[in-house]
Amino acid sequence: MINLVDLQRQFQAIKEEVFREIEGVYDSGQYILGPKVVELETKIAEKIGVTDAVAVGNGTDALVMVLDALGIGAGDEVITSPFTFFASAEAISRVGATPVFADVDPSSFNLDPVKVEKAITEKTKAIIPVHIFGQPADMEEMNALAKKHGLTVIEDACQAFGASYKGKRAGSLADVACFSFFPTKNLGTIGDGGIITTSNAELAAKLRKLRMHGTSKKYYHDSIGYNSRLDEIHAAILLVVLERIDEWNGMRQAFADQYGRELASLKGLSCPAVSEDRTHIYHLYCLQSEKRDECLHLLQTNSIASGVYYPQCLHLQEVYKSLGYSKGDFPAAEKLSDTLFAVPMHPFLYKEEQEKIIQTLKLAFGGEAK
């Protein structure tokens, strides 16, 4: 089977260095929020171009804690995409606020600023654009909307570490940003982890307190917080991966270019579009076709893994039935749920494996040009 993601190959490539780092942590006796976490926070803040980075337990916690630190809760609304992983909306619900959805741009799959503005009400407090699959959303327009309406913009950059928009890194494009270090992410570890980036020192201080049960002095608490801290072992692993992330993202981009050269001309198949003013780091490589089910079957028959991202939009999830959305409310997002599918994409894909994937897809479409 040609895997969609191959974590074994990835971590085998850095196994010896990772094991040395883990042994160093083991010997240090410092296992949570120690010097490796501080080093990771410092290096990520410098790389992204912000003043502060706050490491937490996972990407979902990052989103929840940011909303909490901003004072967003019951009676407030936060606008986000219906075409994303559940955590983007779940975090809004977790703090007691109401997720409000707006449709996406059909070419980039990202939140459409025009649709966002139509969804703003007097209850709206923030916008969470998701840099879906590794390509940043239209942040200039999002920030302009926020300024016009007095809102906060929170980047859900969980899939986009290393991407850029108009020369600036994802994670530095808004008031605050959230990343995930889940193993399948471009910058991932062998467990859970996350980080929040911002140049708002006051917000960063609140977040550091929240991640430690609402305290900045042991056993003295002035707020209700969380237990959401990054382990030293994960920080040590992430520091190893961080040294290679640009190289690995470049390898993903090279594979994406090859997919585009070979597949873009096929009739009935659409490759991902990339805006000229941003870079895509291809957390996933998603194709679009009305013949998706046939493609998935043929790929499976040829021992090629694939995935559907995402099979049901968030506004149609059972848990959000009470919000009153119906099928047809967000046609662009819903069409993507019906037609989009991912093919193998990771830095350690072999060229012959990619060639087999390409030839199988050409077979699915009869090699017919547009």
C-alpha positions as a printed NumPy array, in Angstrom:
array([[  0.   ,   0.   ,   0.   ],
       [  1.21 ,   3.493,  -0.882],
       [  0.241,   5.423,   2.237],
       [ -1.443,   8.816,   2.294],
       [  1.125,   9.832,   4.928],
       [  4.134,   7.722,   5.95 ],
       [  5.18 ,   8.571,   9.487],
       [  7.434,   5.539,   9.765],
       [  9.632,   6.766,   6.921],
       [  9.63 ,  10.285,   8.314],
       [ 10.701,   9.351,  11.815],
       [ 13.131,   6.664,  10.658],
       [ 14.953,   9.442,   8.788],
       [ 15.636,  11.267,  12.067],
       [ 15.491,   8.328,  14.487],
       [ 19.068,   8.444,  15.778],
       [ 18.98 ,  12.182,  16.451],
       [ 15.553,  11.967,  18.066],
       [ 16.654,   9.129,  20.337],
       [ 19.677,  11.138,  21.456],
       [ 17.42 ,  14.075,  22.271],
       [ 14.964,  11.87 ,  24.157],
       [ 17.808,  10.354,  26.168],
       [ 18.978,  13.855,  27.031],
       [ 15.518,  14.754,  28.301],
       [ 15.341,  11.507,  30.26 ],
       [ 18.643,  12.285,  31.951],
       [ 17.737,  15.912,  32.656],
       [ 14.915,  15.17 ,  35.068],
       [ 12.846,  18.009,  33.548],
       [  9.863,  16.635,  31.667],
       [  7.198,  19.351,  31.329],
       [  7.68 ,  23.003,  30.293],
       [ 11.428,  22.76 ,  30.68 ],
       [ 14.329,  24.214,  28.66 ],
       [ 13.415,  22.369,  25.451],
       [  9.947,  23.927,  25.47 ],
       [ 11.469,  27.377,  26.031],
       [ 13.9  ,  26.783,  23.152],
       [ 11.088,  25.616,  20.874],
       [  8.93 ,  28.626,  21.734],
       [ 11.843,  30.989,  21.084],
       [ 12.814,  29.427,  17.756],
       [  9.245,  29.252,  16.463],
       [  8.551,  32.884,  17.422],
       [ 11.729,  33.948,  15.608],
       [ 10.968,  31.837,  12.536],
       [  7.405,  33.087,  12.216],
       [  8.232,  36.682,  13.051],
       [  6.267,  37.285,  16.244],
       [  7.297,  38.252,  19.758],
       [  5.706,  35.337,  21.627],
       [  4.961,  31.64 ,  21.227],
       [  3.136,  29.668,  23.921],
       [  3.361,  25.868,  23.742],
       [  0.26 ,  23.932,  24.822],
       [ -1.084,  20.388,  24.875],
       [ -2.612,  20.285,  21.375],
       [ -4.045,  22.395,  18.58 ],
       [ -7.61 ,  22.213,  19.858],
       [ -6.538,  23.486,  23.283],
       [ -4.738,  26.307,  21.506],
       [ -7.976,  27.465,  19.88 ],
       [-10.03 ,  27.066,  23.069],
       [ -7.518,  28.905,  25.232],
       [ -7.176,  31.81 ,  22.797],
       [-10.942,  32.303,  22.759],
       [-11.008,  32.076,  26.551],
       [ -8.122,  34.541,  26.952],
       [ -9.933,  36.987,  24.664],
       [-13.003,  36.82 ,  26.923],
       [-15.21 ,  35.265,  24.261],
       [-18.059,  33.183,  25.674],
       [-21.82 ,  32.83 ,  26.071],
       [-23.817,  35.228,  23.919],
       [-20.913,  35.842,  21.513],
       [-20.589,  34.686,  17.92 ],
       [-17.441,  33.63 ,  16.077],
       [-17.377,  33.171,  12.304],
       [-15.475,  30.268,  10.795],
       [-15.499,  27.862,   7.869],
       [-17.972,  24.994,   7.47 ],
       [-15.291,  23.146,   5.485],
       [-12.64 ,  22.221,   8.01 ],
       [-11.852,  19.762,  10.785],
       [-14.396,  19.81 ,  13.614],
       [-12.036,  21.408,  16.153],
       [-12.29 ,  24.818,  14.461],
       [-15.957,  25.057,  15.473],
       [-15.735,  22.821,  18.537],
       [-13.408,  25.309,  20.241],
       [-16.   ,  28.054,  19.788],
       [-18.679,  25.87 ,  21.329],
       [-16.366,  24.792,  24.143],
       [-16.135,  28.365,  25.496],
       [-19.912,  28.766,  25.266],
       [-19.962,  30.963,  22.164],
       [-21.889,  30.221,  18.965],
       [-20.113,  29.177,  15.772],
       [-21.415,  31.02 ,  12.723],
       [-20.475,  29.64 ,   9.339],
       [-19.757,  31.388,   6.05 ],
       [-19.14 ,  29.77 ,   2.685],
       [-15.716,  29.168,   1.183],
       [-14.045,  30.216,  -2.029],
       [-14.45 ,  27.254,  -4.435],
       [-10.906,  27.518,  -5.809],
       [ -8.837,  27.972,  -2.635],
       [-11.287,  26.153,  -0.289],
       [-10.652,  28.935,   2.234],
       [-13.193,  31.174,   3.943],
       [-14.633,  33.756,   1.513],
       [-14.276,  37.306,   2.948],
       [-17.371,  38.502,   1.071],
       [-19.474,  35.782,   2.696],
       [-17.865,  36.485,   6.07 ],
       [-18.942,  40.122,   6.031],
       [-22.54 ,  39.11 ,   5.347],
       [-22.448,  36.873,   8.446],
       [-21.276,  39.608,  10.845],
       [-23.809,  40.715,  13.468],
       [-23.662,  42.835,  16.607],
       [-22.854,  39.614,  18.495],
       [-19.797,  38.78 ,  16.387],
       [-16.541,  38.979,  18.324],
       [-14.   ,  37.163,  16.148],
       [-13.234,  35.493,  12.835],
       [-11.332,  32.202,  12.595],
       [-10.078,  31.723,   9.03 ],
       [ -8.596,  28.258,   8.512],
       [ -5.523,  27.92 ,   6.277],
       [ -7.007,  24.757,   4.851],
       [ -4.665,  22.022,   3.621],
       [ -1.669,  24.375,   3.935],
       [ -2.603,  27.466,   1.906],
       [ -3.266,  30.704,   3.835],
       [ -6.644,  32.369,   3.626],
       [ -7.049,  35.906,   2.248],
       [ -5.75 ,  37.554,   5.396],
       [ -5.575,  41.118,   4.08 ],
       [ -9.319,  41.068,   3.515],
       [ -9.983,  39.298,   6.826],
       [ -7.963,  41.863,   8.757],
       [ -9.698,  44.716,   6.933],
       [-13.083,  43.292,   7.911],
       [-11.951,  42.93 ,  11.502],
       [-10.737,  46.524,  11.647],
       [-13.968,  47.791,  10.103],
       [-16.184,  45.912,  12.551],
       [-13.977,  45.881,  15.665],
       [-13.27 ,  42.137,  15.637],
       [-10.33 ,  39.87 ,  16.479],
       [ -8.839,  37.568,  13.85 ],
       [ -7.545,  34.166,  14.992],
       [ -5.581,  32.169,  12.433],
       [ -6.326,  28.457,  12.521],
       [ -2.914,  27.613,  11.088],
       [ -2.926,  24.009,  12.332],
       [ -2.306,  22.678,   8.809],
       [ -0.022,  25.442,   7.587],
       [  3.304,  25.617,   9.416],
       [  5.767,  27.138,   6.963],
       [  3.225,  28.624,   4.563],
       [  3.343,  32.315,   3.737],
       [  1.1  ,  35.142,   2.546],
       [  2.515,  38.217,   0.816],
       [  5.954,  37.472,   2.216],
       [  4.849,  36.907,   5.819],
       [  4.648,  33.567,   7.596],
       [  1.41 ,  31.93 ,   8.608],
       [  1.155,  32.527,  12.325],
       [  2.045,  36.222,  11.999],
       [ -0.865,  37.277,   9.801],
       [ -3.446,  38.231,  12.44 ],
       [ -3.889,  39.053,  16.114],
       [ -3.054,  35.508,  17.177],
       [ -2.596,  32.08 ,  15.589],
       [ -2.887,  28.432,  16.569],
       [ -0.84 ,  25.448,  15.373],
       [ -1.124,  21.709,  15.933],
       [  1.792,  19.292,  16.269],
       [ -0.324,  16.172,  15.676],
       [  1.9  ,  13.496,  14.09 ],
       [  0.487,  13.898,  10.566],
       [  1.042,  17.663,  10.484],
       [  3.98 ,  19.012,   8.47 ],
       [  5.644,  19.987,  11.754],
       [  4.582,  17.081,  13.952],
       [  5.725,  14.992,  16.872],
       [  4.963,  11.416,  18.011],
       [  1.994,  12.504,  20.09 ],
       [ -0.122,  15.574,  20.716],
       [  1.107,  19.132,  20.967],
       [  0.296,  22.668,  19.895],
       [  1.492,  26.254,  20.02 ],
       [ -0.01 ,  29.748,  19.969],
       [  1.817,  32.631,  18.284],
       [  1.183,  36.343,  18.775],
       [  2.871,  39.721,  19.111],
       [  0.436,  40.747,  21.847],
       [  2.481,  40.431,  25.049],
       [ -0.548,  40.845,  27.306],
       [ -2.411,  38.055,  25.531],
       [  0.67 ,  35.804,  25.679],
       [  0.931,  36.355,  29.442],
       [ -2.729,  35.37 ,  29.883],
       [ -2.183,  32.23 ,  27.828],
       [  0.865,  31.18 ,  29.846],
       [ -1.21 ,  31.521,  32.986],
       [ -4.178,  29.637,  31.519],
       [ -2.087,  26.646,  30.462],
       [ -0.949,  26.224,  34.097],
       [ -4.305,  26.032,  35.905],
       [ -4.666,  29.811,  35.908],
       [ -1.554,  30.51 ,  37.929],
       [  1.715,  32.358,  37.487],
       [  2.828,  31.508,  41.023],
       [  2.592,  27.911,  42.196],
       [ -0.431,  27.199,  44.401],
       [ -1.82 ,  30.75 ,  43.965],
       [ -4.65 ,  31.003,  41.416],
       [ -6.459,  34.112,  40.21 ],
       [ -8.312,  32.527,  37.296],
       [ -9.737,  29.187,  36.172],
       [ -7.294,  27.685,  33.738],
       [ -6.367,  24.443,  32.005],
       [ -3.833,  21.674,  32.29 ],
       [ -2.431,  22.056,  28.79 ],
       [  1.346,  21.896,  28.707],
       [  3.834,  20.578,  26.179],
       [  6.101,  17.741,  27.297],
       [  9.863,  18.165,  27.016],
       [ 10.174,  15.003,  24.929],
       [  7.764,  16.375,  22.321],
       [  9.569,  19.728,  22.33 ],
       [ 12.9  ,  17.941,  21.781],
       [ 11.475,  15.995,  18.823],
       [  9.897,  19.113,  17.351],
       [ 13.219,  20.953,  17.523],
       [ 14.743,  18.202,  15.366],
       [ 11.878,  18.417,  12.862],
       [ 11.955,  22.225,  12.896],
       [ 15.493,  22.15 ,  11.478],
       [ 14.177,  20.237,   8.474],
       [ 10.713,  21.739,   8.008],
       [ 11.616,  24.078,   5.149],
       [ 13.383,  21.274,   3.305],
       [ 10.477,  18.878,   3.859],
       [  7.911,  21.47 ,   2.803],
       [  9.99 ,  22.052,  -0.314],
       [  9.84 ,  18.333,  -1.076],
       [  6.06 ,  18.434,  -0.721],
       [  5.912,  21.384,  -3.101],
       [  8.046,  19.509,  -5.644],
       [  5.675,  16.536,  -5.522],
       [  2.722,  18.911,  -5.873],
       [  4.315,  20.509,  -8.939],
       [  4.747,  17.077, -10.495],
       [  1.133,  16.146,  -9.795],
       [  0.064,  19.408, -11.42 ],
       [  2.202,  18.9  , -14.538],
       [  0.849,  15.406, -15.088],
       [ -2.781,  15.761, -13.999],
       [ -3.915,  19.334, -14.674],
       [ -4.851,  18.598, -18.28 ],
       [ -7.112,  15.64 , -17.472],
       [-10.76 ,  16.217, -18.306],
       [-12.974,  15.837, -15.24 ],
       [-10.196,  16.336, -12.682],
       [ -9.167,  19.581, -10.976],
       [ -5.843,  20.167,  -9.225],
       [ -5.544,  22.596,  -6.296],
       [ -5.235,  26.256,  -7.237],
       [ -2.534,  28.331,  -5.576],
       [ -2.81 ,  32.115,  -5.357],
       [  0.227,  34.017,  -6.63 ],
       [  0.648,  36.006,  -3.419],
       [  1.016,  32.995,  -1.107],
       [  2.825,  29.695,  -0.723],
       [  1.086,  26.367,  -0.213],
       [  2.857,  23.742,   1.901],
       [  0.476,  20.875,   1.002],
       [ -0.424,  19.34 ,   4.314],
       [ -2.789,  17.477,   2.009],
       [ -2.922,  17.294,  -1.779],
       [ -6.598,  17.313,  -2.709],
       [ -8.058,  16.759,  -6.153],
       [-11.622,  17.431,  -7.206],
       [-13.835,  15.289,  -9.432],
       [-17.467,  14.359,  -9.968],
       [-16.096,  10.82 , -10.431],
       [-14.652,  10.706,  -6.922],
       [-16.093,   7.323,  -5.931],
       [-14.724,   5.699,  -9.086],
       [-11.301,   7.263,  -8.416],
       [-11.256,   6.074,  -4.816],
       [-12.166,   2.544,  -5.869],
       [ -9.491,   2.409,  -8.581],
       [ -6.852,   3.793,  -6.221],
       [ -7.748,   1.236,  -3.572],
       [ -7.654,  -1.558,  -6.142],
       [ -4.11 ,  -0.491,  -7.016],
       [ -3.003,  -0.39 ,  -3.349],
       [ -2.954,   3.396,  -3.192],
       [ -4.376,   5.065,  -0.1  ],
       [ -6.694,   8.056,  -0.412],
       [ -8.881,  10.138,   1.861],
       [-12.004,  12.281,   1.798],
       [-11.6  ,  15.698,   3.429],
       [-14.239,  16.424,   4.629],
       [-17.201,  14.094,   4.013],
       [-19.731,  16.252,   5.903],
       [-19.607,  20.015,   6.338],
       [-19.733,  21.317,   9.893],
       [-23.077,  23.108,   9.506],
       [-24.676,  19.729,   8.697],
       [-23.186,  17.855,  11.659],
       [-25.767,  16.407,  14.055],
       [-24.295,  18.317,  16.997],
       [-25.028,  21.642,  15.26 ],
       [-28.585,  20.813,  14.216],
       [-29.885,  23.373,  16.718],
       [-28.143,  26.19 ,  14.832],
       [-30.751,  25.847,  12.095],
       [-28.55 ,  25.36 ,   9.05 ],
       [-29.754,  23.259,   6.121],
       [-28.255,  21.527,   3.111],
       [-27.783,  24.101,   0.402],
       [-26.844,  26.963,   2.736],
       [-23.166,  26.822,   1.727],
       [-23.059,  25.363,  -1.793],
       [-19.33 ,  25.806,  -2.4  ],
       [-18.363,  23.975,   0.792],
       [-20.959,  21.267,   0.217],
       [-19.728,  20.626,  -3.321],
       [-16.2  ,  20.173,  -2.005],
       [-17.478,  17.609,   0.495],
       [-19.001,  15.688,  -2.419],
       [-16.093,  15.901,  -4.87 ],
       [-12.758,  16.417,  -3.101],
       [-10.291,  13.628,  -2.308],
       [ -6.683,  13.458,  -1.166],
       [ -3.886,  11.389,  -2.699],
       [ -0.544,  10.504,  -1.069],
       [  1.542,  13.529,  -0.133],
       [  4.517,  13.591,   2.204],
       [  8.255,  14.345,   1.939],
       [  9.218,  10.682,   1.795],
       [  7.052,   9.634,  -1.123],
       [  9.157,   7.715,  -3.65 ],
       [  9.179,   8.964,  -7.243],
       [  8.083,   5.577,  -8.533],
       [  5.172,   5.632,  -6.079],
       [  4.061,   9.016,  -7.321],
       [  4.357,   7.802, -10.904],
       [  2.068,   4.862, -10.089],
       [ -0.464,   7.247,  -8.502],
       [ -0.364,   9.505, -11.559],
       [ -0.752,   6.647, -14.021],
       [ -3.657,   5.21 , -12.032],
       [ -5.449,   8.571, -12.094],
       [ -4.804,   8.906, -15.814],
       [ -6.38 ,   5.483, -16.216],
       [ -9.396,   6.626, -14.21 ],
       [ -9.934,   9.511, -16.608],
       [ -8.916,   7.683, -19.741],
       [ -6.011,  10.069, -20.249],
       [ -8.467,  12.436, -21.905],
       [ -7.314,  16.052, -22.009],
       [ -9.578,  18.997, -21.207]])
